Short mmCIF file of N, CA and C in Angstrom, two decimals:
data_model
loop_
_atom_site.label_atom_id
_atom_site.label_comp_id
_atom_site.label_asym_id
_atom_site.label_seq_id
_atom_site.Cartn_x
_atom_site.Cartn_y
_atom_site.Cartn_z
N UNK D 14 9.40 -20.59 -1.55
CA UNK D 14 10.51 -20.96 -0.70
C UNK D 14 10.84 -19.80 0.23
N UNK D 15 10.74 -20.44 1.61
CA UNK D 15 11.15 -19.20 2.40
C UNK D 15 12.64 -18.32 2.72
N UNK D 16 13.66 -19.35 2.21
CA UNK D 16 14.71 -19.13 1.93
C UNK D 16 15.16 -17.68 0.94
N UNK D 17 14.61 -17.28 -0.18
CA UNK D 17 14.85 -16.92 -0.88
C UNK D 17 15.70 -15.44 -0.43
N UNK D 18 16.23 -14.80 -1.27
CA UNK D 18 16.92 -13.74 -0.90
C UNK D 18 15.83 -12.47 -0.24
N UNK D 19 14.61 -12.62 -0.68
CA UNK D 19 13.69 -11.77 -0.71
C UNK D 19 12.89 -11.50 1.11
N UNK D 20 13.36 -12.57 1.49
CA UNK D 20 12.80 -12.97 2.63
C UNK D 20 14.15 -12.50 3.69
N UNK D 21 15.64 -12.75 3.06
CA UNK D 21 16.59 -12.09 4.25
C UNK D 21 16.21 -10.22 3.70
N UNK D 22 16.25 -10.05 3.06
CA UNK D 22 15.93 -8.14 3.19
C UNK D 22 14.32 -8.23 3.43
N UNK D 23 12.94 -8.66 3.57
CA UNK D 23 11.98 -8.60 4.48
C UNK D 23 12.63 -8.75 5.66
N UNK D 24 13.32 -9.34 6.47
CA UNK D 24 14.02 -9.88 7.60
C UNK D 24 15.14 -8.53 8.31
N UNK D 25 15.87 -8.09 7.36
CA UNK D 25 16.37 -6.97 7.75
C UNK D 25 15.49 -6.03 8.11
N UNK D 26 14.68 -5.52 6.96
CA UNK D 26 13.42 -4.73 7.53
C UNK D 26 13.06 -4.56 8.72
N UNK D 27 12.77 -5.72 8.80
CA UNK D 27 11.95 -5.64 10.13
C UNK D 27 12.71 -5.76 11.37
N UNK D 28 13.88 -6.49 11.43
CA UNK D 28 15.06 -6.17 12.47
C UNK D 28 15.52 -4.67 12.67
N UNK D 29 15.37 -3.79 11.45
CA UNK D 29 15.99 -2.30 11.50
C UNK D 29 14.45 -1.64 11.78
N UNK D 30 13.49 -1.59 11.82
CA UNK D 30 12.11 -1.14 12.42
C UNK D 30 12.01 -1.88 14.20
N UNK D 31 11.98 -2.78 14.35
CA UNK D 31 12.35 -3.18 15.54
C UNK D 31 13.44 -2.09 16.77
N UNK D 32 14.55 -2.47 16.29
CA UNK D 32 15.80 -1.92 16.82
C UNK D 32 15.00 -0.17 16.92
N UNK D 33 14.57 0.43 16.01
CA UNK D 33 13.94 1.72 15.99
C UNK D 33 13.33 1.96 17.28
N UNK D 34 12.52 1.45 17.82
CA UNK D 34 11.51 1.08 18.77
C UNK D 34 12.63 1.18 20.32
N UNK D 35 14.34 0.87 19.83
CA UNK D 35 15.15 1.18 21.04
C UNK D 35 15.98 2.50 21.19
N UNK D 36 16.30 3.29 20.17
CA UNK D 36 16.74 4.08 19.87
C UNK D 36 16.20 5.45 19.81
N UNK D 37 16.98 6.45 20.26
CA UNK D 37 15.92 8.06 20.18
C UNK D 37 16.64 8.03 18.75
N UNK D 38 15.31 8.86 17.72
CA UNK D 38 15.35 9.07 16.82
C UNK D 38 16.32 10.53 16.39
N UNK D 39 15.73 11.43 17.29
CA UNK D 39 16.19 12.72 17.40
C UNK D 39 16.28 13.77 18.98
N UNK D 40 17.23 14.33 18.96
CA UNK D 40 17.48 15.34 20.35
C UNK D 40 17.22 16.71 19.87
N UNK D 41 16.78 17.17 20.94
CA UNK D 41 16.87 19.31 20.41
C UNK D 41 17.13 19.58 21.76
N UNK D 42 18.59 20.18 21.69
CA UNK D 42 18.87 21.00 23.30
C UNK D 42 18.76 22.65 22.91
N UNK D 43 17.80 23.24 23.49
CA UNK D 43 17.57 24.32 23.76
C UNK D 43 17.70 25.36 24.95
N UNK D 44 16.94 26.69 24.42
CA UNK D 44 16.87 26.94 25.71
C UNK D 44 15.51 26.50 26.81
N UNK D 45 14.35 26.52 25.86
CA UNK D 45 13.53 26.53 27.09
C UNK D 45 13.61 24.79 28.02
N UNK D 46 13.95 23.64 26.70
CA UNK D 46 14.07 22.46 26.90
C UNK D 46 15.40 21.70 26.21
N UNK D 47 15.33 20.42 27.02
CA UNK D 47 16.57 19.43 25.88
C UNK D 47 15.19 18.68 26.00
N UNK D 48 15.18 17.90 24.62
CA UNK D 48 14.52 16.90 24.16
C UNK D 48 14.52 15.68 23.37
N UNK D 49 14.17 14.70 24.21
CA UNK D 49 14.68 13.53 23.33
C UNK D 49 13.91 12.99 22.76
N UNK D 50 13.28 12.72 21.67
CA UNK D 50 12.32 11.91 20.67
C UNK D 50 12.60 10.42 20.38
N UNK D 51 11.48 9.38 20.83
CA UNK D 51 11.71 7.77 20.45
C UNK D 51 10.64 7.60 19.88
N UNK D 52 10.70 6.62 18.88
CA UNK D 52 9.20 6.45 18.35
C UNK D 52 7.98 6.23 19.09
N UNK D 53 8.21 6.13 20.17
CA UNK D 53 6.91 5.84 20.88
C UNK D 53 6.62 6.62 22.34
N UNK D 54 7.29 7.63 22.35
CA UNK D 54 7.65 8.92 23.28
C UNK D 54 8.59 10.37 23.14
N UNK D 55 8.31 11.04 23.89
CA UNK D 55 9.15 12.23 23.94
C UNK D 55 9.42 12.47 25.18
N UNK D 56 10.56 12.63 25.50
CA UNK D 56 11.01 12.57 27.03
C UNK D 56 11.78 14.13 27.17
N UNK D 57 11.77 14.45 28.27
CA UNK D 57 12.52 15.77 28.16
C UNK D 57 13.56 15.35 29.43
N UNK D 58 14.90 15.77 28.74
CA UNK D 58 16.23 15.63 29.87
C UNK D 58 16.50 16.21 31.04
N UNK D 59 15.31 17.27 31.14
CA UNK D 59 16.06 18.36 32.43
C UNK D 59 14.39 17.59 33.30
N UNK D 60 15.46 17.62 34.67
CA UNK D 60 14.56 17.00 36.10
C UNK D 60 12.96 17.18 36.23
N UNK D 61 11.95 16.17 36.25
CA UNK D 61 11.19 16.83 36.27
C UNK D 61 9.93 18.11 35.39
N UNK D 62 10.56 17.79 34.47
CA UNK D 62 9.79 18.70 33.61
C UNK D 62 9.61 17.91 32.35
N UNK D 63 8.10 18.18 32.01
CA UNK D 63 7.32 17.40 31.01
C UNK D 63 6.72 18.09 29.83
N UNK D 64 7.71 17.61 28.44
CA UNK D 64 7.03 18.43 27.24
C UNK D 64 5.89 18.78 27.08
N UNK D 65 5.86 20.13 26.68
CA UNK D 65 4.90 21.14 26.45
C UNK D 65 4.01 20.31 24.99
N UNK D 66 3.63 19.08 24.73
CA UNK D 66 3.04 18.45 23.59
C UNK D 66 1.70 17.84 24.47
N UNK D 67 0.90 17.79 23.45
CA UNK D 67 -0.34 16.51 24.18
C UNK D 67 0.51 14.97 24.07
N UNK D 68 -0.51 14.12 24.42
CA UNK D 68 -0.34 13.01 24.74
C UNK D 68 -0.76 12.00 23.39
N UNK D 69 -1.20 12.76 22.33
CA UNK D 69 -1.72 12.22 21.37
C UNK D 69 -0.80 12.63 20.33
N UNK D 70 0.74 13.03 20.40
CA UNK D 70 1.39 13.68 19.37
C UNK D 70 2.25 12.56 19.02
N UNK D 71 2.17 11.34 19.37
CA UNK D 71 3.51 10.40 19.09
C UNK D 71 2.56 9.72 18.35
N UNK D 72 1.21 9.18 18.24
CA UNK D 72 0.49 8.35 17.56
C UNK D 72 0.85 7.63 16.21
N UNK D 73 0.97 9.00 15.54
CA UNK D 73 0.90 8.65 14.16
C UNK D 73 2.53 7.86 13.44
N UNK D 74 3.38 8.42 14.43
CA UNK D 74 4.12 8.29 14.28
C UNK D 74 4.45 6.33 14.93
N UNK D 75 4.22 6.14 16.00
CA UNK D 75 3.88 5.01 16.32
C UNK D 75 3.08 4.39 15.66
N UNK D 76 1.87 4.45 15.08
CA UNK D 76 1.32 3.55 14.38
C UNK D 76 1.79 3.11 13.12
N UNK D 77 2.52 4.25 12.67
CA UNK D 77 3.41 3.76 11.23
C UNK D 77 4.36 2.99 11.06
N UNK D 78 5.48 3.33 12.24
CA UNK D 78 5.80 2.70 12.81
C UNK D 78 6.00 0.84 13.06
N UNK D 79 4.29 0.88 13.91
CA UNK D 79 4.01 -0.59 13.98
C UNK D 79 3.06 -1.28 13.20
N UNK D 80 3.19 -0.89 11.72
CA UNK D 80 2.36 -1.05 10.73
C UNK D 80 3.11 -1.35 9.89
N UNK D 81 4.10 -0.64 9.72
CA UNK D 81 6.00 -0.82 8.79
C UNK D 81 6.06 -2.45 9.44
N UNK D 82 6.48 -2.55 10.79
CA UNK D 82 7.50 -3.57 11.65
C UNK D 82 6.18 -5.02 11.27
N UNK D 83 4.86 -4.83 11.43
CA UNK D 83 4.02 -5.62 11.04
C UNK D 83 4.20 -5.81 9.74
N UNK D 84 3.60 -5.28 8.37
CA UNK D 84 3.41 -5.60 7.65
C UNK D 84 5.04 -6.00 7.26
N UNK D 85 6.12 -5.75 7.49
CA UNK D 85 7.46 -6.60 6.48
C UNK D 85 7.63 -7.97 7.51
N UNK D 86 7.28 -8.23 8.47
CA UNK D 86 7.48 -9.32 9.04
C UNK D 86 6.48 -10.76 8.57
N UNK D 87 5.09 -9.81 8.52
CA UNK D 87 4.07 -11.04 7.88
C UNK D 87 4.00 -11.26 6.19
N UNK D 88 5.11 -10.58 5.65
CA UNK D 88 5.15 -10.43 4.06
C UNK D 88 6.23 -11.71 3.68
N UNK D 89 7.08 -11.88 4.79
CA UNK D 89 7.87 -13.15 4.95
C UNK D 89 7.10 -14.39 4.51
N UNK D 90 6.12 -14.19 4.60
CA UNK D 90 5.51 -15.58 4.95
C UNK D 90 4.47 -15.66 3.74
N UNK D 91 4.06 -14.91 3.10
CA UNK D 91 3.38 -14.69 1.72
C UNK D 91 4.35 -15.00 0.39
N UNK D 92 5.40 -15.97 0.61
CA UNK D 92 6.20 -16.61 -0.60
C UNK D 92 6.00 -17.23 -1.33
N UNK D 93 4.55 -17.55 -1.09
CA UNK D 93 3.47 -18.22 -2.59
C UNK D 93 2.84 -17.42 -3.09
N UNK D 94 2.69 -16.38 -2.93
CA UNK D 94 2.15 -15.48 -4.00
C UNK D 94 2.87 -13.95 -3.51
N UNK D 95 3.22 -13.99 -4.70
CA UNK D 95 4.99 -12.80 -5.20
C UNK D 95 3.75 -11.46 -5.36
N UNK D 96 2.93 -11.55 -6.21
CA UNK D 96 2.73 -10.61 -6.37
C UNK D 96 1.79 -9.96 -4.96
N UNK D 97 0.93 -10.77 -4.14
CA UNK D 97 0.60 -10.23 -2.96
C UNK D 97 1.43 -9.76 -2.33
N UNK D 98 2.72 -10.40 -2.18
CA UNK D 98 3.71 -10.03 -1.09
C UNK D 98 4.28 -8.73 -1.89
N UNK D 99 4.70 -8.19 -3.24
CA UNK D 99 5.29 -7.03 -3.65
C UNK D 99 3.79 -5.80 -3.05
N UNK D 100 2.74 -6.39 -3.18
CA UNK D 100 1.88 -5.06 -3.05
C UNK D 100 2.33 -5.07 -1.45
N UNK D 101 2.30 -5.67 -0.85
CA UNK D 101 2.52 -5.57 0.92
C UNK D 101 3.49 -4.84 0.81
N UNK D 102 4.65 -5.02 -0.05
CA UNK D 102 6.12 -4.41 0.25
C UNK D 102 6.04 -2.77 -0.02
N UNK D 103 5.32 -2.94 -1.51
CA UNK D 103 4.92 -1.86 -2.03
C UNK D 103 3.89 -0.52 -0.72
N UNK D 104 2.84 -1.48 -0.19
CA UNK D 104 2.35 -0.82 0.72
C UNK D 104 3.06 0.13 1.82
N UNK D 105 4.14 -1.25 2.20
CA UNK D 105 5.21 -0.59 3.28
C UNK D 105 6.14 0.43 3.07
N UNK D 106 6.51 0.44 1.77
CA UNK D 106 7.51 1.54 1.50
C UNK D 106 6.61 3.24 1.75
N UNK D 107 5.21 2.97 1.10
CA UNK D 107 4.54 4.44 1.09
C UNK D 107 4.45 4.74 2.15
N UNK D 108 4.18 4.09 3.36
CA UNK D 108 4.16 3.91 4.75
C UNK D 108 5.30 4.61 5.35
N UNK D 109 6.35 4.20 5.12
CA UNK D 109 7.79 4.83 5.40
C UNK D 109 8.30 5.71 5.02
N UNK D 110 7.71 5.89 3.83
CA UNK D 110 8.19 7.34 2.87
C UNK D 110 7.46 8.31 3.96
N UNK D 111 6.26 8.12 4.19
CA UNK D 111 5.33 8.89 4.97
C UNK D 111 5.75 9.10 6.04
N UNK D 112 6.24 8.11 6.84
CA UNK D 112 6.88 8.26 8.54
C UNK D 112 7.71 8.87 8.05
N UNK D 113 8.85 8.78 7.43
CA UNK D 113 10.21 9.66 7.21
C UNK D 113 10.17 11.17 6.83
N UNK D 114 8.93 11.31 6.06
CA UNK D 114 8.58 12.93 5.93
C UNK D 114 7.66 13.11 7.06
N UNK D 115 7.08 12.48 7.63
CA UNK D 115 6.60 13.40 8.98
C UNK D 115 7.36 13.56 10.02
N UNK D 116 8.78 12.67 10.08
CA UNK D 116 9.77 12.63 11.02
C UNK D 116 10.30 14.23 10.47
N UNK D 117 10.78 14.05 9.39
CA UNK D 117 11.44 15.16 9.38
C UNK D 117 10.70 17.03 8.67
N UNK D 118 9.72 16.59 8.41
CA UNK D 118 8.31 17.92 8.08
C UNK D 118 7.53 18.04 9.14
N UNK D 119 7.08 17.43 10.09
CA UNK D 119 6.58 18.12 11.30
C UNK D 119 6.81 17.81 13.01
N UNK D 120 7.73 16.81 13.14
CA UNK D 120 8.05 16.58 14.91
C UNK D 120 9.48 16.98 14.81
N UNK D 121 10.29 17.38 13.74
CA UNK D 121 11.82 17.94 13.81
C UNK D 121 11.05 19.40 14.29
N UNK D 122 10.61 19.88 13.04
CA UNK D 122 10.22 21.52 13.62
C UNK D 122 8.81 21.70 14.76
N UNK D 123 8.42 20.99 14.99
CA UNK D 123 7.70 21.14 16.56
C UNK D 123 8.76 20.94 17.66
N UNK D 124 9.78 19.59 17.17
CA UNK D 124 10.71 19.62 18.66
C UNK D 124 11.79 20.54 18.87
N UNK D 125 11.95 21.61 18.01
CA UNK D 125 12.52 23.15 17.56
C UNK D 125 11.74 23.90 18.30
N UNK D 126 10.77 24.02 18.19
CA UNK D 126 9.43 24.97 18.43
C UNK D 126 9.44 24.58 20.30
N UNK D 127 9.19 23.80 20.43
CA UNK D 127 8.98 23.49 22.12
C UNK D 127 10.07 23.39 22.71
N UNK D 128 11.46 23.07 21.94
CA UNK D 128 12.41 23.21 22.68
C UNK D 128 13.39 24.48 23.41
N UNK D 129 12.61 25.53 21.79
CA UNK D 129 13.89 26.25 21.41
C UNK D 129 15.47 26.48 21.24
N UNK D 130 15.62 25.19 20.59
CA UNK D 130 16.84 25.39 20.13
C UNK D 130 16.40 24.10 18.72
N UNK D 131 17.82 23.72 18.40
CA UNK D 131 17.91 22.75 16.57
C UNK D 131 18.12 21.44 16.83
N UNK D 132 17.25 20.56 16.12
CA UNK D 132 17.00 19.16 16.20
C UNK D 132 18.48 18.48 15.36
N UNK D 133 18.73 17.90 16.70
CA UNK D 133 20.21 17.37 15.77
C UNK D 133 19.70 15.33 15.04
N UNK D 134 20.12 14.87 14.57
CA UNK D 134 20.18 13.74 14.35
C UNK D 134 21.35 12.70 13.94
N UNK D 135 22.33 12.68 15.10
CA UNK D 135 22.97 12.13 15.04
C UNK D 135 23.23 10.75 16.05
N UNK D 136 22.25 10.55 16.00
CA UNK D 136 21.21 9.28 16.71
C UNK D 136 21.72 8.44 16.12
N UNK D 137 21.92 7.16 16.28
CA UNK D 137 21.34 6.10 15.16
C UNK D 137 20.13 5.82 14.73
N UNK D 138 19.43 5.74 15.61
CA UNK D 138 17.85 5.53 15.47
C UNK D 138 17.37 6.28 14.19
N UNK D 139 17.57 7.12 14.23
CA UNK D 139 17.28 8.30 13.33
C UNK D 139 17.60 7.54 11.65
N UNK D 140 18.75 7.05 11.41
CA UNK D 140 18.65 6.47 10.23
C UNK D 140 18.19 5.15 9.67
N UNK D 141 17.68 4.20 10.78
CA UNK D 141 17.02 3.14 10.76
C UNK D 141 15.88 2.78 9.82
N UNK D 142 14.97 3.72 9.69
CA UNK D 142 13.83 3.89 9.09
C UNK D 142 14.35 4.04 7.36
N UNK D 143 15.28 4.65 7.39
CA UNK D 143 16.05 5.02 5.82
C UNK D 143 16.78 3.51 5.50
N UNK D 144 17.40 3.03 6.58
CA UNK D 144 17.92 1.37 5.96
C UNK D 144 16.78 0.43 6.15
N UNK D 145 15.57 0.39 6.93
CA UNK D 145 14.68 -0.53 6.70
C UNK D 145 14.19 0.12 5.03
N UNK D 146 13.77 1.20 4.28
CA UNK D 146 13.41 1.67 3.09
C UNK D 146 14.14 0.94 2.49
N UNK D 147 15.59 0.90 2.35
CA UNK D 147 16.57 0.16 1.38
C UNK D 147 16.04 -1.31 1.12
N UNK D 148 16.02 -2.03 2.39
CA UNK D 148 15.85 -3.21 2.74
C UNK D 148 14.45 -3.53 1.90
N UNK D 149 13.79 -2.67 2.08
CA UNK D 149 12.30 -3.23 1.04
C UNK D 149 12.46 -2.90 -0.13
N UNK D 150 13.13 -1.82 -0.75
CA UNK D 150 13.05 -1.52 -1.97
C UNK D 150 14.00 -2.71 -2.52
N UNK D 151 14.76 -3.49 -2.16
CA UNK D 151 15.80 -4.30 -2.35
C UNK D 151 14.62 -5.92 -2.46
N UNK D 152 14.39 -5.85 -1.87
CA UNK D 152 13.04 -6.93 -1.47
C UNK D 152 12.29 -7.19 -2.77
N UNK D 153 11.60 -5.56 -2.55
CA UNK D 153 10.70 -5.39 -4.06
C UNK D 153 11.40 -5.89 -5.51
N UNK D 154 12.73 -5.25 -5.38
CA UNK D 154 13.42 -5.74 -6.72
C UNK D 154 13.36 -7.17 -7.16
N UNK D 155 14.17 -7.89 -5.64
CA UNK D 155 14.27 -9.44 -6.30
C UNK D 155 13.07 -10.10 -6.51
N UNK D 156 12.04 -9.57 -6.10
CA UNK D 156 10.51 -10.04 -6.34
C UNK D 156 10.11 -10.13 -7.55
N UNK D 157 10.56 -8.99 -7.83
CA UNK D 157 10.31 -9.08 -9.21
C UNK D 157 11.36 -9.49 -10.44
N UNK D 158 12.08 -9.51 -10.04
CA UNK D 158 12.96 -10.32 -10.73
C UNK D 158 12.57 -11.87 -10.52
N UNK D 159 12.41 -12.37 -9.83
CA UNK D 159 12.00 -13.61 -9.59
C UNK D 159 10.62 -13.81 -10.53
N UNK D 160 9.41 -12.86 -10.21
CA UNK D 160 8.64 -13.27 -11.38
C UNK D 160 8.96 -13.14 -12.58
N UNK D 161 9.91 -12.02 -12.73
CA UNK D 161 10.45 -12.31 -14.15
C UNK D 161 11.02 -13.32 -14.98
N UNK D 162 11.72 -14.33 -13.72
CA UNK D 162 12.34 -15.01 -14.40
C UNK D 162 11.56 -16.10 -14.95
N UNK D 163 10.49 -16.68 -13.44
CA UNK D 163 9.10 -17.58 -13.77
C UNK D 163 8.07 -17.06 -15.33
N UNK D 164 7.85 -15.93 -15.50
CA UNK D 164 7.29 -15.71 -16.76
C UNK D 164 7.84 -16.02 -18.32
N UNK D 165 9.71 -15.82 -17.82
CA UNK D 165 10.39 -16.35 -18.78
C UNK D 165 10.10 -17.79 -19.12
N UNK D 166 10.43 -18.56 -18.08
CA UNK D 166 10.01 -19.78 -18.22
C UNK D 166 8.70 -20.26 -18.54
N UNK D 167 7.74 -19.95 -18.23
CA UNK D 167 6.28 -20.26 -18.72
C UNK D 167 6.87 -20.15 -20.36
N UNK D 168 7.05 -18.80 -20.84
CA UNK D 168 6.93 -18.68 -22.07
C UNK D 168 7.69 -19.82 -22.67
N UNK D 169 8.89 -20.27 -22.62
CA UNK D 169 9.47 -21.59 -22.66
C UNK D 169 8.92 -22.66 -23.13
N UNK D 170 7.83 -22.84 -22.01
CA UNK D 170 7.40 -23.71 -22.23
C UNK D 170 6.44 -24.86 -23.43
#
């Protein structure tokens, strides 16, 4: 049933990974730069002048990204088989755990490093990725609670 509770927190998920995609995650105003970080760019605030990063430094971060926003949206739809859809969920969380420590273990202190000055995060964007996590780990639970309850019943039977 697509209804199920499991399917509105897949649904949040992926509405709070989405919305991510509008939001700068993180700023660093410095001296040499101000810098603004979105998941799928780095823009610098002062006229004309273009971060000191390659062009290949947002990737990973984007692909996780749109690998998170993919896989909880098509996990919706895997409500005949619980346990495929918990490994998907399961998949997505390591996924996010991963974006969230590379958000904050290596593009906070590079956008320090190129900016010279401290990565603030008082973004919204920035905590999005931490309530889509909730949203699946919440997911995962009733999943399994749900097979729990179906196993109860078999035994029942």
């Amino acid at each position: 049933m697509i209804q199920r509770i499991q399917s509105v927190y897949l649904l949040l998920a992926t509405i709070a990974m989405a919305v991510s995609f509008f939001f700068p995650l993180a700023d660093a105003i410095g001296i040499n730069d101000s810098l603004v970080l979105y998941t799928y760019k780095m823009e610098s605030l002062v006229p004309d002048n273009v971060p000191d990063v390659p062009a290949y430094f947002i990737w990973p971060m984007l692909g996780l990204s749109s690998l998170v926003l993919l896989f909880s949206f098509l996990t919706i739809f895997l409500y005949k088989t619980r346990m495929r859809q918990l490994m998907f969920i399961r998949i997505s969380v390591i996924m996010l755990v991963v974006l969230i420590a590379l958000f904050f273990f290596y593009y906070s202190p590079e956008m320090e490093k190129v900016s010279g000055g401290v990565t603030t995060y008082g973004v919204p964007g920035a905590y999005l990725p931490v309530v889509a996590l909730v949203f699946l780990i919440l997911a995962s639970r009733a999943i399994m609670s749900d097979e729990k309850l179906i196993r109860s019943a078999d035994r029942l039977r």
